[in-house]
C-alpha atoms as a PDB file:
ATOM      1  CA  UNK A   1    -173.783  19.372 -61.711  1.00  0.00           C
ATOM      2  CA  UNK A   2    -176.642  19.445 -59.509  1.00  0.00           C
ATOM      3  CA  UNK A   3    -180.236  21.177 -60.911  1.00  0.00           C
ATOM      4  CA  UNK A   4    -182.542  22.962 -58.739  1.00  0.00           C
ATOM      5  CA  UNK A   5    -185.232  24.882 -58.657  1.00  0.00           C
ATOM      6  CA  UNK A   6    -183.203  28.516 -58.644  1.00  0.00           C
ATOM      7  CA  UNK A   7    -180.821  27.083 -61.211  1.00  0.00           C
ATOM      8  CA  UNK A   8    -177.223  24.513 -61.880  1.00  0.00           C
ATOM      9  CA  UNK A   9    -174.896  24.232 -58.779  1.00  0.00           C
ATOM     10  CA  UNK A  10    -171.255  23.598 -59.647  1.00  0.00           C
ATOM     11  CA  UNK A  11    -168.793  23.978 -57.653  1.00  0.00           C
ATOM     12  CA  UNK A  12    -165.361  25.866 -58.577  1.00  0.00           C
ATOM     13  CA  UNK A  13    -162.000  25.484 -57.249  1.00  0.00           C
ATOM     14  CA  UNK A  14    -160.006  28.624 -58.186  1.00  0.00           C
ATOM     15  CA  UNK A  15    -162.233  29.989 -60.722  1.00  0.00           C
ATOM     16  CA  UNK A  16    -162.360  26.777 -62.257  1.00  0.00           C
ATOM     17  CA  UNK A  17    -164.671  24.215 -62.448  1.00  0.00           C
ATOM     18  CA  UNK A  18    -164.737  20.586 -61.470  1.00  0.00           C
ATOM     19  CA  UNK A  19    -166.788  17.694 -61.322  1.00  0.00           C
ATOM     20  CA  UNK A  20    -168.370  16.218 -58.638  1.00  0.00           C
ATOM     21  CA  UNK A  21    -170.972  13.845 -57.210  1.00  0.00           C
ATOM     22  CA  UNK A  22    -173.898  15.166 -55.384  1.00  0.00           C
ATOM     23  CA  UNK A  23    -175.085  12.629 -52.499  1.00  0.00           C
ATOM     24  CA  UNK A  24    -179.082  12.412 -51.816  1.00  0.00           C
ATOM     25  CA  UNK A  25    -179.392  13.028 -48.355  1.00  0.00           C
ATOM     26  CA  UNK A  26    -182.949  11.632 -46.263  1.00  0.00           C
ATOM     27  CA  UNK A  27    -184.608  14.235 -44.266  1.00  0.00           C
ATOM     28  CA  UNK A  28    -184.023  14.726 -40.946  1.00  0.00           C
ATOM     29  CA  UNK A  29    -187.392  14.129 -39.591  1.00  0.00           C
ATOM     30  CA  UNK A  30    -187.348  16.594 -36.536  1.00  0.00           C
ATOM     31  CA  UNK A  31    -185.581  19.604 -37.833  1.00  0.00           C
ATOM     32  CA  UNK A  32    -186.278  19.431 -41.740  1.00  0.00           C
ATOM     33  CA  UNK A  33    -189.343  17.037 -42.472  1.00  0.00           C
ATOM     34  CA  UNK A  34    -190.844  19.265 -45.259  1.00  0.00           C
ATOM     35  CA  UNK A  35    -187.307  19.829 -47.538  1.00  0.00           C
ATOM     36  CA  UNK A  36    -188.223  18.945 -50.841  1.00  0.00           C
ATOM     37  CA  UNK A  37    -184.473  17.684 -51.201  1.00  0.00           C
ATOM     38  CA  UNK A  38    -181.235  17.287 -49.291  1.00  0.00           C
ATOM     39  CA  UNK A  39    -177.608  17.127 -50.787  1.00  0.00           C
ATOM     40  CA  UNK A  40    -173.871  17.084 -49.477  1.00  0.00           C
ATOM     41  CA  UNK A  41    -170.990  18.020 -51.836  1.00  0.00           C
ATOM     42  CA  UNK A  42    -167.742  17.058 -51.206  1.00  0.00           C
ATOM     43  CA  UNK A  43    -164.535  18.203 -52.076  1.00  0.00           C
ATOM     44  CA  UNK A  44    -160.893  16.119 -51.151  1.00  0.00           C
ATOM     45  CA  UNK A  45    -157.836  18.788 -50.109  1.00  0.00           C
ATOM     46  CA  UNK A  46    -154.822  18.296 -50.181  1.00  0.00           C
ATOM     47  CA  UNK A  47    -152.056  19.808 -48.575  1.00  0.00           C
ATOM     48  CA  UNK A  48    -150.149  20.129 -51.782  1.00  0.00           C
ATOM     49  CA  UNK A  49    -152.830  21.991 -53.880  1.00  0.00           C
ATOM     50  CA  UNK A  50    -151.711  24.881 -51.685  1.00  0.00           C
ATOM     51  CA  UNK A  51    -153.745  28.060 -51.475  1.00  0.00           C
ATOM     52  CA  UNK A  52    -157.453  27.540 -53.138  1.00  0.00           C
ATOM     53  CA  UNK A  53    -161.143  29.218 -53.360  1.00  0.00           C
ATOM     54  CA  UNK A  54    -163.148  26.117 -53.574  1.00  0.00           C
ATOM     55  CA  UNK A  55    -166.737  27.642 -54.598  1.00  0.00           C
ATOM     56  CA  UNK A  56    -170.330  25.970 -54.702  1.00  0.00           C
ATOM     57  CA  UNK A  57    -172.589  28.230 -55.884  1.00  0.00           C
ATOM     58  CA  UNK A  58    -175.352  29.095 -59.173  1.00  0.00           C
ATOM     59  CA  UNK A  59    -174.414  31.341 -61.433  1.00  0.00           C
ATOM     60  CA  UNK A  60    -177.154  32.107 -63.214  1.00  0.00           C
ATOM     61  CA  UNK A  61    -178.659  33.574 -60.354  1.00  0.00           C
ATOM     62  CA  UNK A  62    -180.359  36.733 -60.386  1.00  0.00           C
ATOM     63  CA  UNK A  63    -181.205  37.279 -56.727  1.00  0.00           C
ATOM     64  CA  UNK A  64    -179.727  38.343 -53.784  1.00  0.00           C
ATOM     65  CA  UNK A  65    -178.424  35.692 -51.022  1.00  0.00           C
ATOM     66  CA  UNK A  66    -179.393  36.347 -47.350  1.00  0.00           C
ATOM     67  CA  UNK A  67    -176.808  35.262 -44.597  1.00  0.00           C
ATOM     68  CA  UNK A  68    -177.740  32.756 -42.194  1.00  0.00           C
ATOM     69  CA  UNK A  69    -174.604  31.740 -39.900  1.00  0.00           C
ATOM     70  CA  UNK A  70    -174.540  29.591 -36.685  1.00  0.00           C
ATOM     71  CA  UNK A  71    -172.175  28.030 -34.712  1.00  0.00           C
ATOM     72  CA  UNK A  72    -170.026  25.982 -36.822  1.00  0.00           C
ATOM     73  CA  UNK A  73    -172.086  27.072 -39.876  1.00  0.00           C
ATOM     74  CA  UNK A  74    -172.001  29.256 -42.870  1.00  0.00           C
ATOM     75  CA  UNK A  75    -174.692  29.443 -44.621  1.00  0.00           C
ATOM     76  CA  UNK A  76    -176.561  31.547 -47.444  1.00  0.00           C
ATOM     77  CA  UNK A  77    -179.660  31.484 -48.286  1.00  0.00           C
ATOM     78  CA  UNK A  78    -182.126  32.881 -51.644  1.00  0.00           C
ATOM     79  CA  UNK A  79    -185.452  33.102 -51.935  1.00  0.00           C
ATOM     80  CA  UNK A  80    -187.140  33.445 -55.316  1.00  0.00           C
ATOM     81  CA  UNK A  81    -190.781  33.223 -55.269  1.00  0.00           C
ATOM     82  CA  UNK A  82    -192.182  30.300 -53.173  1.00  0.00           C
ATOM     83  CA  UNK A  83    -188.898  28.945 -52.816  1.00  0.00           C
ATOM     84  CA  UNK A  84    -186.238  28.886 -50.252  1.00  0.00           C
ATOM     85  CA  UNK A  85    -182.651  27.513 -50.980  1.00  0.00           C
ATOM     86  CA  UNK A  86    -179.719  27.041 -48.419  1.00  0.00           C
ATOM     87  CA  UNK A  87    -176.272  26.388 -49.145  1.00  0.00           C
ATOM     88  CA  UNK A  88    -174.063  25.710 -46.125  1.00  0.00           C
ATOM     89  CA  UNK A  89    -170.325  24.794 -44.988  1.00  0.00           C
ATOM     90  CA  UNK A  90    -168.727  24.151 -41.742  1.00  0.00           C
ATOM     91  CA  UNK A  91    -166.926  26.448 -40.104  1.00  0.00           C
ATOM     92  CA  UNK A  92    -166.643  30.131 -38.313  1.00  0.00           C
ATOM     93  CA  UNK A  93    -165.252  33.314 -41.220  1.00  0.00           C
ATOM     94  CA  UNK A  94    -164.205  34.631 -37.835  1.00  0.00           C
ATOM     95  CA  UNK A  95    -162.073  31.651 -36.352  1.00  0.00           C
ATOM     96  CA  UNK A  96    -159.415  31.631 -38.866  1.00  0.00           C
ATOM     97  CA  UNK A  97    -156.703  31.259 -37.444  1.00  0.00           C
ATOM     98  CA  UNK A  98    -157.771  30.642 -33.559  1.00  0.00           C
ATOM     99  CA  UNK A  99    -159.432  27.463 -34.374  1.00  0.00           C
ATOM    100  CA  UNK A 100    -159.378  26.182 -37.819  1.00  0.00           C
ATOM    101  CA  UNK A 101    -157.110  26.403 -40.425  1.00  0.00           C
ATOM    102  CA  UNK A 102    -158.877  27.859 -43.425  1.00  0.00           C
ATOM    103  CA  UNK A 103    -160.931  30.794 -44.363  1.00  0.00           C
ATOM    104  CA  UNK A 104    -164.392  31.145 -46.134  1.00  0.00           C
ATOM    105  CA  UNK A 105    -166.435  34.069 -47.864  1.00  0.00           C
ATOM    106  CA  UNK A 106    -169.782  34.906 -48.788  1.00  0.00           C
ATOM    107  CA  UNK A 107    -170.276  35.110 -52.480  1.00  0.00           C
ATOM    108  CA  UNK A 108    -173.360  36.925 -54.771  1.00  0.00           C
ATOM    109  CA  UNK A 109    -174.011  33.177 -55.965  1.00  0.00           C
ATOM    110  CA  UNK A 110    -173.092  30.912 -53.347  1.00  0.00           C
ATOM    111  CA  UNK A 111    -170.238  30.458 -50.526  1.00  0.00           C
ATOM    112  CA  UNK A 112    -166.839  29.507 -50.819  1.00  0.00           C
ATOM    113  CA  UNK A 113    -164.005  27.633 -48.321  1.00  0.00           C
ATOM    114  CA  UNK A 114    -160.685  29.401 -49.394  1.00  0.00           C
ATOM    115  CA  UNK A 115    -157.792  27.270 -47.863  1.00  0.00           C
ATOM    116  CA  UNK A 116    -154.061  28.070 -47.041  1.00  0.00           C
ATOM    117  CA  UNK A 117    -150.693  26.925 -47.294  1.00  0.00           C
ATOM    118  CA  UNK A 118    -151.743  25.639 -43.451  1.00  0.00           C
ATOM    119  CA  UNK A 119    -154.599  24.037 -44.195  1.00  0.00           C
ATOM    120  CA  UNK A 120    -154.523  20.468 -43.823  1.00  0.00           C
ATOM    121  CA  UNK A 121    -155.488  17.157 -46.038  1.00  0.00           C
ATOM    122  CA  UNK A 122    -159.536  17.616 -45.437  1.00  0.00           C
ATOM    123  CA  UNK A 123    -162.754  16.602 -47.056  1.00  0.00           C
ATOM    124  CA  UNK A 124    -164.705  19.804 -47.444  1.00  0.00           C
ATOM    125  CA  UNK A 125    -168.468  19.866 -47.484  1.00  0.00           C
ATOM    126  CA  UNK A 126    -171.453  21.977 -48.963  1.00  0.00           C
ATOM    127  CA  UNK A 127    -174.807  21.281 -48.312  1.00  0.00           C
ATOM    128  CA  UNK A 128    -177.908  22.414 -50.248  1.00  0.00           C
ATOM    129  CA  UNK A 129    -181.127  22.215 -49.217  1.00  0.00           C
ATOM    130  CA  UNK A 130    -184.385  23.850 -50.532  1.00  0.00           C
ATOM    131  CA  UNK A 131    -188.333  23.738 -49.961  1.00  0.00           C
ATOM    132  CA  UNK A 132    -190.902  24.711 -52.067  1.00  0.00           C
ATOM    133  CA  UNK A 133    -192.808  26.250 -50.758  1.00  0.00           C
ATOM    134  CA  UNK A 134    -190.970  28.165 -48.663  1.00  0.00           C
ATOM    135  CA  UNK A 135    -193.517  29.921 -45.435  1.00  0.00           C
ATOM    136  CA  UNK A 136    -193.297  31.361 -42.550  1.00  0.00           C
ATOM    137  CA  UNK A 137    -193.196  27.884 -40.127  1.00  0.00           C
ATOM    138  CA  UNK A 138    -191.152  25.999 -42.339  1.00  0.00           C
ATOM    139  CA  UNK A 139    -188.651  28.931 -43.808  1.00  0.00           C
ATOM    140  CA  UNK A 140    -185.953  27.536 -40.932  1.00  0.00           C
ATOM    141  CA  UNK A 141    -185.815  23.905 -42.311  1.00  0.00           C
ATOM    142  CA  UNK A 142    -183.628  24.501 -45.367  1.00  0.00           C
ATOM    143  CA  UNK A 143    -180.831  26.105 -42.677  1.00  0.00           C
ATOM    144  CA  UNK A 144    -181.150  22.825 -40.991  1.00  0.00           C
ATOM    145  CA  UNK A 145    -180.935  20.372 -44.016  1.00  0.00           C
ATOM    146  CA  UNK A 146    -177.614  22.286 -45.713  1.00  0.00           C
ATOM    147  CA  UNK A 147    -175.739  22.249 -42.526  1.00  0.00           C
ATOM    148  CA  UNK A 148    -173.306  19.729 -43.141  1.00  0.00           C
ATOM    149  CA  UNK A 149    -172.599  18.754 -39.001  1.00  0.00           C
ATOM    150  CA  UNK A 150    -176.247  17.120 -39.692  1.00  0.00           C
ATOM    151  CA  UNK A 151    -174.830  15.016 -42.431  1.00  0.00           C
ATOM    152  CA  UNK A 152    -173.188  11.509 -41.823  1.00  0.00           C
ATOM    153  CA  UNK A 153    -169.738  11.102 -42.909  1.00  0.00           C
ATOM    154  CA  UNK A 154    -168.736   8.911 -46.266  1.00  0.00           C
END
């Protein structure tokens, strides 16, 4: 479990849920300087777990997310008060099955990868990010720090 200001992340694979290890992440001086912390989550597939939902989200949350996608990321965001929090994956909803070989959706808590009987052995991974608090010039950074192409492999 991972605590933050908006509440408990845990992360769910088919409704159901597991443990993991959150990794600290430093902040990326140019595009998130100001995050007030930085994580990756990561999740092993494989092949023979066949079809999954593999969630990361808060439950206990009682406000509603904001989409911010980019190329190569999905990403939701909630603000609650002063604070901004950013939960990201990589990947395009709209590739599958051009260029990648799983799926994702938006949830009311969170995001979610949902994988195939073609989806390959992969590491999966979330990032969260949040800043408190959250403004006008520095509302962009959390979008930055939960994208997990700006997070070095383990």
């Amino acid at each position: 479990m991972l605590l933050t200001p908006l509440g408990a992340i845990k992360v769910l694979v088919n409704d159901k849920e597991v443990e993991f290890t959150p990794i600290k992440l430093d902040n990326l001086d140019v595009l998130c300087p100001n995050v007030n912390a930085r994580y990756s989550i990561q999740y092993e597939y494989k092949k023979e777990f066949k079809n999954q939902e593999i969630k990361c989200c808060i439950p206990s949350l009682d406000v509603k997310g904001e989409i911010e996608s980019g190329e190569r990321l999905e990403a939701i965001s909630f603000y609650k008060n002063d604070i901004k929090l950013t939960i990201g994956i990589e990947g395009e909803f709209t590739d599958y099955p051009q260029n990648i070989d799983y799926g994702g959706e938006y949830l009311n808590d969170g995001i979610q990868y949902v994988v195939f009987k073609a989806t390959a052995d992969r590491r999966f991974n979330f990032g969260v990010c949040w800043i408190q608090p959250c403004t006008e010039e520095n509302d962009i950074q959390t979008w930055f720090g939960a994208d997990p192409n700006f997070m070095p492999e383990s």
